[in-house]
């Protein structure tokens, strides 16, 4: 049997082994030596086929995208594979890259052939066993193997960028191999300085910095950690919730067979902040081989981010609200002046400009003066609250959606904001959070102010109810080192 790789061929299957396709007439013996047997799959950039080269089974990849970027990635994959040497990485021959022109086509197909690694990928392996979690012993052995493969890749200044269960093969001898180098990237100085890099993403496995087009060595460790969450739990990473404070995966309760030590290693690899992950593959291997770790490794999830970022918010808030107060002086004055001009009641005592005094008119006038100052008091409150809400919301929204992702106070105490998946906040997200924050703390201070100024009636009871609501919400959320407006806006404050 022979298979035609012409994309336009209506009947690519050929029952015999002719030299030319019986349907379209295209060559079936590619590059004079490869006979295609069957199509194995279709990826984002290329199709994969099984071929035979003089009786030896191999894998053929054929680029089906026309974009220059796709061709660049395709050629890079071949170049990287030709430079890497490890039993867990597919081998390619130096002359295994070629182009093919189908019959009647004006478009050249770019192709290369690599070693066929026999076995089953870990996604299918887990499916075959009913997604039953693997043991700790097996997991540690597998983790060590893949990290050793990554060590070879990283030492050649490459990043894999697409580690996931379907790209790891379990060979018949029990060893693992890493495949699909289509997303690989060289760690050149130019690459590390670029802000616009093609983002390669696999849902549930790709770290936040890579989603934003800035993959680093630690990005591969993050994806590998997520892969072992799948292997240790039998569930996709996307099935688990994210901690609203840190965006880290809450998966540990579904891996009862795994020790705290190993859970700590996986959590360390998946730390939200790349700098808190292992820096090198050798660091991960050292953690795996260290027998003296008897308790869970402290990660940003358990200590650094959880406590320090929370308590740093208070002195940061003092600075920010001092800045808001200064910025609000002029808006407050303008708003109050506008409102004062529409006050219809007189502010001066009766008879101030006249010697004649009419008792009845004096009484009516003084009542109007009282109304003036009552209304003036209301206008002051309206001006103060409006300035607090508007200036405060705009201040926080602009600073926290900036490239620094932090207000001046937060920058001073080295904390910043992220959304629920760890990405930067856009302006609208930051504005929504800022409005909720301003309202939250306004409700908190209403009652103390009302009590201090002897306000009674419905406003007093409203302020008391608002105060109790805020206090109760604080008691509920503070143990998670969070505020209600953080949860409502799905944001978190982290240490830089």
CSV table of C-alpha atoms in Angstrom, one decimal:
chain,number,residue,atom,x,y,z
A,1,UNK,CA,0.0,0.0,0.0
A,2,UNK,CA,1.1,3.5,-0.8
A,3,UNK,CA,-0.3,6.9,0.3
A,4,UNK,CA,-0.2,10.1,-1.8
A,5,UNK,CA,0.6,13.3,0.1
A,6,UNK,CA,-0.7,15.6,-2.7
A,7,UNK,CA,-3.2,17.8,-0.7
A,8,UNK,CA,-5.4,17.9,-3.9
A,9,UNK,CA,-5.5,14.2,-4.5
A,10,UNK,CA,-9.1,12.8,-4.3
A,11,UNK,CA,-8.0,9.2,-3.7
A,12,UNK,CA,-4.7,9.2,-1.9
A,13,UNK,CA,-4.8,5.5,-1.0
A,14,UNK,CA,-3.1,3.3,-3.5
A,15,UNK,CA,-3.7,-0.5,-3.1
A,16,UNK,CA,-0.4,-1.5,-4.6
A,17,UNK,CA,3.1,0.1,-4.6
A,18,UNK,CA,3.4,1.9,-7.9
A,19,UNK,CA,5.8,4.7,-8.5
A,20,UNK,CA,3.1,7.2,-9.3
A,21,UNK,CA,-0.3,7.8,-7.7
A,22,UNK,CA,-3.1,6.1,-9.6
A,23,UNK,CA,-5.4,9.0,-9.0
A,24,UNK,CA,-3.4,12.2,-9.5
A,25,UNK,CA,-0.1,11.0,-10.9
A,26,UNK,CA,2.2,12.4,-8.2
A,27,UNK,CA,5.4,10.6,-7.2
A,28,UNK,CA,4.9,8.0,-4.5
A,29,UNK,CA,8.6,7.3,-3.8
A,30,UNK,CA,9.5,10.6,-2.2
A,31,UNK,CA,13.0,11.9,-2.6
A,32,UNK,CA,13.7,8.6,-4.4
A,33,UNK,CA,13.6,6.6,-1.1
A,34,UNK,CA,10.6,7.2,1.1
A,35,UNK,CA,7.3,5.3,0.5
A,36,UNK,CA,4.4,6.7,2.5
A,37,UNK,CA,2.2,4.0,4.1
A,38,UNK,CA,-0.4,6.0,6.0
A,39,UNK,CA,-1.3,9.4,7.5
A,40,UNK,CA,-0.9,9.5,11.3
A,41,UNK,CA,-2.2,12.9,12.1
A,42,UNK,CA,-2.6,16.5,11.3
A,43,UNK,CA,-1.0,19.2,13.6
A,44,UNK,CA,-1.2,22.9,13.8
A,45,UNK,CA,1.5,23.3,11.1
A,46,UNK,CA,2.2,19.9,9.6
A,47,UNK,CA,0.8,16.5,8.7
A,48,UNK,CA,2.6,13.4,9.9
A,49,UNK,CA,2.9,10.1,8.0
A,50,UNK,CA,4.5,6.8,8.5
A,51,UNK,CA,7.0,6.0,5.8
A,52,UNK,CA,9.4,3.2,5.0
A,53,UNK,CA,13.0,3.9,3.9
A,54,UNK,CA,14.3,0.6,2.5
A,55,UNK,CA,12.2,-1.4,5.0
A,56,UNK,CA,12.9,0.8,8.0
A,57,UNK,CA,9.8,2.6,9.4
A,58,UNK,CA,10.2,6.4,10.0
A,59,UNK,CA,8.1,9.5,10.4
A,60,UNK,CA,7.5,12.0,7.7
A,61,UNK,CA,6.4,15.6,8.5
A,62,UNK,CA,4.9,17.7,5.7
A,63,UNK,CA,4.3,21.4,6.2
A,64,UNK,CA,0.7,22.4,5.2
A,65,UNK,CA,0.8,26.0,6.2
A,66,UNK,CA,1.9,28.6,3.6
A,67,UNK,CA,2.8,31.4,6.0
A,68,UNK,CA,6.6,32.3,6.2
A,69,UNK,CA,6.4,32.0,10.0
A,70,UNK,CA,5.2,28.4,9.8
A,71,UNK,CA,8.1,27.6,7.4
A,72,UNK,CA,10.6,29.2,9.7
A,73,UNK,CA,9.3,27.0,12.6
A,74,UNK,CA,9.3,23.9,10.4
A,75,UNK,CA,12.9,24.4,9.3
A,76,UNK,CA,14.0,25.2,12.9
A,77,UNK,CA,12.5,22.0,14.1
A,78,UNK,CA,14.6,20.0,11.7
A,79,UNK,CA,17.7,22.0,12.5
A,80,UNK,CA,17.3,21.5,16.3
A,81,UNK,CA,16.7,17.7,15.9
A,82,UNK,CA,19.8,17.4,13.8
A,83,UNK,CA,21.8,19.0,16.6
A,84,UNK,CA,20.4,17.1,19.6
A,85,UNK,CA,21.7,13.7,20.5
A,86,UNK,CA,19.8,11.7,23.2
A,87,UNK,CA,17.9,8.4,23.1
A,88,UNK,CA,14.8,10.2,24.2
A,89,UNK,CA,14.8,12.6,21.2
A,90,UNK,CA,14.0,11.6,17.6
A,91,UNK,CA,17.0,11.4,15.4
A,92,UNK,CA,17.2,12.9,11.9
A,93,UNK,CA,19.8,12.4,9.1
A,94,UNK,CA,21.5,15.5,7.7
A,95,UNK,CA,20.0,14.9,4.3
A,96,UNK,CA,16.5,14.1,5.5
A,97,UNK,CA,15.0,17.5,4.6
A,98,UNK,CA,13.6,17.9,1.1
A,99,UNK,CA,10.9,19.5,-1.0
A,100,UNK,CA,8.2,17.8,-3.0
A,101,UNK,CA,6.2,19.1,-6.0
A,102,UNK,CA,2.9,17.2,-6.4
A,103,UNK,CA,1.7,16.5,-9.9
A,104,UNK,CA,-0.1,19.5,-11.5
A,105,UNK,CA,0.7,21.8,-8.5
A,106,UNK,CA,2.7,25.0,-8.4
A,107,UNK,CA,3.2,24.9,-4.7
A,108,UNK,CA,6.2,23.1,-3.2
A,109,UNK,CA,5.7,21.0,-0.1
A,110,UNK,CA,8.4,21.1,2.5
A,111,UNK,CA,9.2,17.8,4.2
A,112,UNK,CA,11.6,16.1,6.5
A,113,UNK,CA,11.9,12.5,7.8
A,114,UNK,CA,12.9,11.5,11.4
A,115,UNK,CA,13.3,8.4,13.5
A,116,UNK,CA,10.1,6.7,14.4
A,117,UNK,CA,9.9,6.2,18.2
A,118,UNK,CA,7.8,3.2,18.9
A,119,UNK,CA,5.4,3.3,21.8
A,120,UNK,CA,2.3,5.2,23.1
A,121,UNK,CA,2.0,8.8,24.1
A,122,UNK,CA,1.1,9.5,27.7
A,123,UNK,CA,-2.2,10.9,26.9
A,124,UNK,CA,-3.3,7.7,25.2
A,125,UNK,CA,-1.6,5.7,27.9
A,126,UNK,CA,-3.7,7.3,30.6
A,127,UNK,CA,-6.8,6.9,28.5
A,128,UNK,CA,-6.1,3.2,28.0
A,129,UNK,CA,-5.8,2.7,31.8
A,130,UNK,CA,-9.0,4.6,32.5
A,131,UNK,CA,-7.2,7.7,33.6
A,132,UNK,CA,-6.1,6.0,36.8
A,133,UNK,CA,-3.3,8.1,38.5
A,134,UNK,CA,0.2,6.7,38.3
A,135,UNK,CA,2.2,5.8,41.4
A,136,UNK,CA,4.8,8.1,43.0
A,137,UNK,CA,7.6,5.7,42.2
A,138,UNK,CA,6.7,5.6,38.5
A,139,UNK,CA,6.2,9.4,38.4
A,140,UNK,CA,9.5,10.2,39.9
A,141,UNK,CA,11.3,7.8,37.5
A,142,UNK,CA,9.5,9.4,34.6
A,143,UNK,CA,10.1,13.0,35.8
A,144,UNK,CA,13.8,12.3,36.1
A,145,UNK,CA,13.9,11.0,32.5
A,146,UNK,CA,12.1,14.0,31.0
A,147,UNK,CA,14.2,16.5,33.0
A,148,UNK,CA,17.4,14.8,31.8
A,149,UNK,CA,16.1,15.2,28.2
A,150,UNK,CA,15.3,18.9,28.9
A,151,UNK,CA,18.8,19.3,30.3
A,152,UNK,CA,20.2,18.3,26.9
A,153,UNK,CA,17.8,20.6,25.1
A,154,UNK,CA,18.5,23.6,27.4
A,155,UNK,CA,22.3,23.1,27.3
A,156,UNK,CA,22.1,23.6,23.5
A,157,UNK,CA,20.3,26.9,24.2
A,158,UNK,CA,16.9,25.7,23.1
A,159,UNK,CA,13.4,25.7,24.6
A,160,UNK,CA,10.8,23.0,23.8
A,161,UNK,CA,7.8,25.3,24.5
A,162,UNK,CA,5.2,22.5,24.0
A,163,UNK,CA,5.5,19.9,26.8
A,164,UNK,CA,2.3,18.0,27.4
A,165,UNK,CA,1.3,14.3,27.8
A,166,UNK,CA,0.6,13.9,24.0
A,167,UNK,CA,4.2,14.9,23.3
A,168,UNK,CA,5.8,12.3,25.6
A,169,UNK,CA,6.2,8.7,24.3
A,170,UNK,CA,6.4,5.7,26.6
A,171,UNK,CA,8.6,3.3,24.7
A,172,UNK,CA,8.3,-0.5,24.9
A,173,UNK,CA,11.4,-0.7,27.1
A,174,UNK,CA,9.7,1.6,29.7
A,175,UNK,CA,11.8,4.7,28.8
A,176,UNK,CA,10.3,8.0,27.8
A,177,UNK,CA,11.0,10.1,24.7
A,178,UNK,CA,10.0,13.8,24.0
A,179,UNK,CA,8.6,14.5,20.6
A,180,UNK,CA,7.1,17.4,18.5
A,181,UNK,CA,9.8,20.0,18.4
A,182,UNK,CA,7.7,22.2,16.1
A,183,UNK,CA,7.5,24.9,18.8
A,184,UNK,CA,11.2,24.8,19.7
A,185,UNK,CA,13.0,28.2,20.1
A,186,UNK,CA,16.6,29.1,20.5
A,187,UNK,CA,17.5,31.2,23.6
A,188,UNK,CA,19.6,33.8,21.8
A,189,UNK,CA,20.3,37.2,23.4
A,190,UNK,CA,18.2,38.7,20.6
A,191,UNK,CA,15.3,36.5,21.5
A,192,UNK,CA,15.5,37.2,25.2
A,193,UNK,CA,15.3,41.0,24.5
A,194,UNK,CA,12.4,40.9,22.1
A,195,UNK,CA,9.0,41.9,23.3
A,196,UNK,CA,7.1,40.4,20.4
A,197,UNK,CA,7.6,36.7,20.0
A,198,UNK,CA,5.3,34.1,18.5
A,199,UNK,CA,3.3,32.6,21.4
A,200,UNK,CA,2.9,28.8,21.4
A,201,UNK,CA,0.1,27.7,23.6
A,202,UNK,CA,-1.5,24.4,24.8
A,203,UNK,CA,-4.5,25.0,27.1
A,204,UNK,CA,-3.8,24.0,30.7
A,205,UNK,CA,-0.1,23.4,30.2
A,206,UNK,CA,1.3,26.7,28.9
A,207,UNK,CA,2.7,29.2,31.6
A,208,UNK,CA,1.4,32.8,31.7
A,209,UNK,CA,4.7,34.3,30.4
A,210,UNK,CA,4.7,32.1,27.4
A,211,UNK,CA,1.1,33.0,26.6
A,212,UNK,CA,2.4,36.6,26.4
A,213,UNK,CA,5.1,35.5,24.0
A,214,UNK,CA,8.1,35.4,26.4
A,215,UNK,CA,9.1,31.8,27.1
A,216,UNK,CA,12.2,31.1,29.2
A,217,UNK,CA,13.8,27.9,30.6
A,218,UNK,CA,11.4,27.9,33.6
A,219,UNK,CA,8.5,27.8,31.1
A,220,UNK,CA,9.3,24.3,30.2
A,221,UNK,CA,9.4,23.3,33.9
A,222,UNK,CA,6.0,24.8,34.4
A,223,UNK,CA,4.5,22.8,31.5
A,224,UNK,CA,6.2,19.6,32.8
A,225,UNK,CA,4.8,20.2,36.3
A,226,UNK,CA,1.3,20.5,34.8
A,227,UNK,CA,1.9,17.3,32.8
A,228,UNK,CA,2.6,15.5,36.1
A,229,UNK,CA,-0.5,16.9,37.7
A,230,UNK,CA,-2.3,15.1,34.9
A,231,UNK,CA,-0.4,11.9,35.5
A,232,UNK,CA,-0.7,12.0,39.3
A,233,UNK,CA,-4.4,12.8,39.3
A,234,UNK,CA,-5.8,11.4,36.0
A,235,UNK,CA,-7.4,14.8,35.4
A,236,UNK,CA,-6.5,17.6,33.0
A,237,UNK,CA,-5.0,20.7,34.7
A,238,UNK,CA,-8.0,22.7,33.5
A,239,UNK,CA,-10.3,20.7,35.7
A,240,UNK,CA,-8.8,22.2,38.8
A,241,UNK,CA,-9.5,25.6,40.3
A,242,UNK,CA,-6.9,28.3,40.6
A,243,UNK,CA,-6.1,29.8,43.9
A,244,UNK,CA,-7.6,33.3,43.6
A,245,UNK,CA,-4.6,34.9,45.4
A,246,UNK,CA,-1.8,33.2,43.5
A,247,UNK,CA,-3.3,31.6,40.3
A,248,UNK,CA,-1.6,28.4,41.3
A,249,UNK,CA,-3.4,25.1,40.7
A,250,UNK,CA,-5.3,23.5,43.7
A,251,UNK,CA,-4.7,19.8,42.8
A,252,UNK,CA,-3.1,18.3,45.8
A,253,UNK,CA,-6.2,16.7,47.3
A,254,UNK,CA,-6.6,14.5,44.2
A,255,UNK,CA,-3.2,13.0,44.5
A,256,UNK,CA,-3.5,11.2,47.8
A,257,UNK,CA,-0.9,8.6,46.8
A,258,UNK,CA,1.8,11.3,46.4
A,259,UNK,CA,4.0,12.4,49.3
A,260,UNK,CA,4.3,16.0,50.4
A,261,UNK,CA,7.9,16.0,49.2
A,262,UNK,CA,6.9,15.2,45.6
A,263,UNK,CA,3.9,17.5,45.7
A,264,UNK,CA,6.3,20.2,46.8
A,265,UNK,CA,8.6,19.5,43.8
A,266,UNK,CA,5.7,19.7,41.3
A,267,UNK,CA,4.4,22.9,43.0
A,268,UNK,CA,7.8,24.4,42.8
A,269,UNK,CA,8.0,23.7,39.1
A,270,UNK,CA,4.6,25.4,38.6
A,271,UNK,CA,5.2,28.5,40.7
A,272,UNK,CA,3.4,31.4,39.2
A,273,UNK,CA,6.5,33.7,39.2
A,274,UNK,CA,9.2,32.2,36.9
A,275,UNK,CA,12.0,33.3,39.2
A,276,UNK,CA,10.5,31.1,41.9
A,277,UNK,CA,10.8,28.0,39.8
A,278,UNK,CA,14.0,26.0,39.4
A,279,UNK,CA,16.5,27.9,37.3
A,280,UNK,CA,18.1,24.8,35.6
A,281,UNK,CA,17.3,21.2,34.9
A,282,UNK,CA,20.0,20.2,37.3
A,283,UNK,CA,18.1,22.0,40.1
A,284,UNK,CA,15.1,19.8,39.4
A,285,UNK,CA,17.2,16.7,39.4
A,286,UNK,CA,18.8,17.7,42.7
A,287,UNK,CA,15.3,18.0,44.2
A,288,UNK,CA,14.3,14.6,42.8
A,289,UNK,CA,17.4,12.9,44.1
A,290,UNK,CA,17.5,14.6,47.5
A,291,UNK,CA,16.4,12.1,50.1
A,292,UNK,CA,16.3,14.5,53.0
A,293,UNK,CA,13.3,16.5,52.1
A,294,UNK,CA,10.6,15.4,54.5
A,295,UNK,CA,8.1,18.2,54.1
A,296,UNK,CA,6.5,20.2,51.4
A,297,UNK,CA,8.8,22.7,49.8
A,298,UNK,CA,7.8,26.3,50.6
A,299,UNK,CA,6.5,27.9,47.4
A,300,UNK,CA,5.0,31.2,46.6
A,301,UNK,CA,1.7,29.5,47.1
A,302,UNK,CA,2.4,28.5,50.7
A,303,UNK,CA,4.4,31.4,52.1
A,304,UNK,CA,6.0,34.1,50.1
A,305,UNK,CA,3.1,35.4,48.1
A,306,UNK,CA,0.4,34.4,50.5
A,307,UNK,CA,1.5,36.4,53.5
A,308,UNK,CA,4.0,39.0,52.5
A,309,UNK,CA,2.0,40.4,49.5
A,310,UNK,CA,-1.1,40.7,51.7
A,311,UNK,CA,0.5,42.6,54.6
A,312,UNK,CA,2.5,44.9,52.2
A,313,UNK,CA,-0.8,46.2,50.9
A,314,UNK,CA,-1.5,48.3,54.0
A,315,UNK,CA,1.5,50.6,54.0
A,316,UNK,CA,1.1,50.8,50.2
A,317,UNK,CA,-2.5,51.9,50.6
A,318,UNK,CA,-1.4,54.7,53.0
A,319,UNK,CA,0.8,56.1,50.3
A,320,UNK,CA,-1.8,55.7,47.5
A,321,UNK,CA,-4.6,57.4,49.5
A,322,UNK,CA,-2.3,60.2,50.5
A,323,UNK,CA,-1.6,60.7,46.7
A,324,UNK,CA,-5.3,60.5,46.0
A,325,UNK,CA,-6.1,63.1,48.7
A,326,UNK,CA,-3.5,65.5,47.1
A,327,UNK,CA,-4.8,64.9,43.6
A,328,UNK,CA,-8.4,65.3,44.8
A,329,UNK,CA,-8.0,68.8,46.3
A,330,UNK,CA,-8.7,70.7,43.0
A,331,UNK,CA,-11.5,68.4,41.7
A,332,UNK,CA,-13.2,68.7,45.2
A,333,UNK,CA,-12.9,72.5,45.2
A,334,UNK,CA,-14.3,72.8,41.7
A,335,UNK,CA,-17.2,70.4,42.4
A,336,UNK,CA,-18.1,72.0,45.7
A,337,UNK,CA,-18.0,75.5,44.1
A,338,UNK,CA,-20.4,74.4,41.4
A,339,UNK,CA,-22.8,72.9,43.9
A,340,UNK,CA,-22.6,75.9,46.2
A,341,UNK,CA,-23.7,78.2,43.4
A,342,UNK,CA,-26.9,76.3,43.0
A,343,UNK,CA,-27.8,76.6,46.7
A,344,UNK,CA,-31.0,78.7,46.6
A,345,UNK,CA,-31.0,79.7,50.3
A,346,UNK,CA,-29.2,82.8,51.8
A,347,UNK,CA,-26.2,82.2,54.0
A,348,UNK,CA,-26.1,85.6,55.8
A,349,UNK,CA,-28.2,86.5,58.9
A,350,UNK,CA,-31.3,88.6,58.5
A,351,UNK,CA,-30.8,92.3,58.9
A,352,UNK,CA,-27.1,92.2,58.2
A,353,UNK,CA,-27.5,94.9,55.5
A,354,UNK,CA,-30.5,96.7,57.0
A,355,UNK,CA,-31.4,98.5,60.3
A,356,UNK,CA,-35.0,97.6,60.1
A,357,UNK,CA,-36.0,94.2,61.5
A,358,UNK,CA,-39.3,92.5,60.9
A,359,UNK,CA,-39.6,89.6,63.4
A,360,UNK,CA,-41.7,87.4,61.1
A,361,UNK,CA,-39.3,88.0,58.1
A,362,UNK,CA,-36.4,87.4,60.4
A,363,UNK,CA,-37.7,84.1,61.5
A,364,UNK,CA,-38.4,83.0,57.9
A,365,UNK,CA,-35.0,84.2,56.8
A,366,UNK,CA,-33.1,82.4,59.6
A,367,UNK,CA,-35.0,79.2,58.7
A,368,UNK,CA,-33.7,79.6,55.2
A,369,UNK,CA,-30.2,80.2,56.5
A,370,UNK,CA,-30.4,77.0,58.4
A,371,UNK,CA,-31.5,75.2,55.2
A,372,UNK,CA,-28.6,76.8,53.4
A,373,UNK,CA,-26.0,75.3,55.8
A,374,UNK,CA,-27.8,72.0,55.9
A,375,UNK,CA,-27.7,71.9,52.1
A,376,UNK,CA,-24.1,73.1,52.2
A,377,UNK,CA,-23.2,70.2,54.4
A,378,UNK,CA,-24.8,67.8,52.0
A,379,UNK,CA,-22.9,69.4,49.1
A,380,UNK,CA,-19.7,69.0,51.0
A,381,UNK,CA,-20.4,65.3,51.4
A,382,UNK,CA,-21.4,64.9,47.8
A,383,UNK,CA,-18.2,66.6,46.7
A,384,UNK,CA,-16.0,64.6,49.0
A,385,UNK,CA,-17.6,61.2,48.2
A,386,UNK,CA,-17.6,61.9,44.4
A,387,UNK,CA,-14.0,63.0,44.5
A,388,UNK,CA,-13.0,60.0,46.5
A,389,UNK,CA,-14.8,57.6,44.1
A,390,UNK,CA,-13.8,59.2,40.8
A,391,UNK,CA,-10.2,60.3,41.5
A,392,UNK,CA,-9.5,57.1,43.4
A,393,UNK,CA,-10.9,54.8,40.7
A,394,UNK,CA,-9.1,56.6,37.9
A,395,UNK,CA,-5.9,56.7,39.9
A,396,UNK,CA,-5.9,53.0,40.6
A,397,UNK,CA,-7.2,52.0,37.1
A,398,UNK,CA,-4.5,54.0,35.3
A,399,UNK,CA,-1.6,52.9,37.5
A,400,UNK,CA,-2.6,49.3,37.9
A,401,UNK,CA,-3.3,48.7,34.1
A,402,UNK,CA,0.0,50.3,33.2
A,403,UNK,CA,3.1,48.2,32.2
A,404,UNK,CA,4.2,48.3,35.9
A,405,UNK,CA,0.8,46.8,37.0
A,406,UNK,CA,1.0,48.6,40.3
A,407,UNK,CA,0.2,51.9,41.9
A,408,UNK,CA,3.1,54.0,43.3
A,409,UNK,CA,2.4,52.7,46.8
A,410,UNK,CA,2.5,49.1,45.5
A,411,UNK,CA,5.6,49.7,43.5
A,412,UNK,CA,7.4,51.1,46.6
A,413,UNK,CA,6.5,47.9,48.5
A,414,UNK,CA,7.2,45.7,45.5
A,415,UNK,CA,3.8,44.2,45.0
A,416,UNK,CA,1.7,44.2,41.8
A,417,UNK,CA,-1.6,43.0,40.3
A,418,UNK,CA,-2.5,40.1,38.1
A,419,UNK,CA,-5.8,38.7,36.8
A,420,UNK,CA,-7.1,35.2,37.7
A,421,UNK,CA,-4.8,33.5,35.2
A,422,UNK,CA,-1.7,35.5,35.9
A,423,UNK,CA,-1.9,38.0,33.0
A,424,UNK,CA,-1.7,41.8,33.1
A,425,UNK,CA,-4.8,43.7,33.9
A,426,UNK,CA,-6.4,45.7,31.1
A,427,UNK,CA,-7.8,49.1,31.8
A,428,UNK,CA,-11.4,48.0,32.1
A,429,UNK,CA,-10.5,45.2,34.4
A,430,UNK,CA,-8.4,47.5,36.6
A,431,UNK,CA,-11.2,50.1,36.5
A,432,UNK,CA,-13.8,47.6,37.7
A,433,UNK,CA,-11.5,46.5,40.5
A,434,UNK,CA,-10.8,50.1,41.5
A,435,UNK,CA,-14.5,51.0,41.6
A,436,UNK,CA,-15.3,48.0,43.8
A,437,UNK,CA,-12.3,48.8,46.0
A,438,UNK,CA,-13.4,52.5,46.5
A,439,UNK,CA,-17.0,51.5,47.3
A,440,UNK,CA,-15.8,48.8,49.7
A,441,UNK,CA,-13.7,51.1,51.8
A,442,UNK,CA,-16.3,53.9,51.6
A,443,UNK,CA,-18.8,51.6,53.2
A,444,UNK,CA,-16.2,50.8,55.9
A,445,UNK,CA,-15.6,54.4,57.0
A,446,UNK,CA,-19.2,55.7,56.7
A,447,UNK,CA,-20.2,54.5,60.2
A,448,UNK,CA,-17.2,56.0,62.1
A,449,UNK,CA,-17.8,59.3,60.3
A,450,UNK,CA,-21.5,59.3,60.9
A,451,UNK,CA,-20.9,58.6,64.6
A,452,UNK,CA,-18.2,61.3,64.9
A,453,UNK,CA,-20.5,63.9,63.3
A,454,UNK,CA,-23.6,63.0,65.2
A,455,UNK,CA,-25.6,61.8,62.2
A,456,UNK,CA,-28.8,60.1,63.1
A,457,UNK,CA,-31.8,58.6,61.4
A,458,UNK,CA,-31.8,56.4,58.3
A,459,UNK,CA,-28.3,57.5,57.2
A,460,UNK,CA,-26.9,56.4,60.6
A,461,UNK,CA,-28.5,52.9,60.3
A,462,UNK,CA,-27.4,52.6,56.7
A,463,UNK,CA,-23.8,53.4,57.7
A,464,UNK,CA,-24.0,50.9,60.6
A,465,UNK,CA,-25.3,48.1,58.3
A,466,UNK,CA,-22.6,48.9,55.7
A,467,UNK,CA,-19.9,48.8,58.4
A,468,UNK,CA,-21.1,45.4,59.7
A,469,UNK,CA,-21.2,44.1,56.1
A,470,UNK,CA,-17.6,45.1,55.5
A,471,UNK,CA,-16.4,43.7,58.9
A,472,UNK,CA,-18.2,40.3,58.3
A,473,UNK,CA,-16.7,40.1,54.8
A,474,UNK,CA,-13.3,40.9,56.2
A,475,UNK,CA,-13.6,38.1,58.8
A,476,UNK,CA,-14.5,35.7,56.0
A,477,UNK,CA,-11.9,36.7,53.5
A,478,UNK,CA,-8.9,37.7,55.6
A,479,UNK,CA,-8.0,34.1,56.5
A,480,UNK,CA,-7.4,33.6,52.8
A,481,UNK,CA,-5.3,36.8,52.7
A,482,UNK,CA,-7.8,38.5,50.4
A,483,UNK,CA,-10.4,41.2,50.2
A,484,UNK,CA,-14.0,40.9,48.8
A,485,UNK,CA,-13.2,43.2,45.9
A,486,UNK,CA,-10.2,40.9,44.9
A,487,UNK,CA,-12.6,38.0,44.7
A,488,UNK,CA,-15.3,39.9,42.9
A,489,UNK,CA,-12.9,41.3,40.3
A,490,UNK,CA,-10.9,38.0,40.1
A,491,UNK,CA,-7.6,39.7,40.7
A,492,UNK,CA,-4.7,39.0,43.0
A,493,UNK,CA,-1.8,41.0,44.5
A,494,UNK,CA,1.6,39.3,44.3
A,495,UNK,CA,5.2,40.1,45.3
A,496,UNK,CA,7.4,41.1,42.5
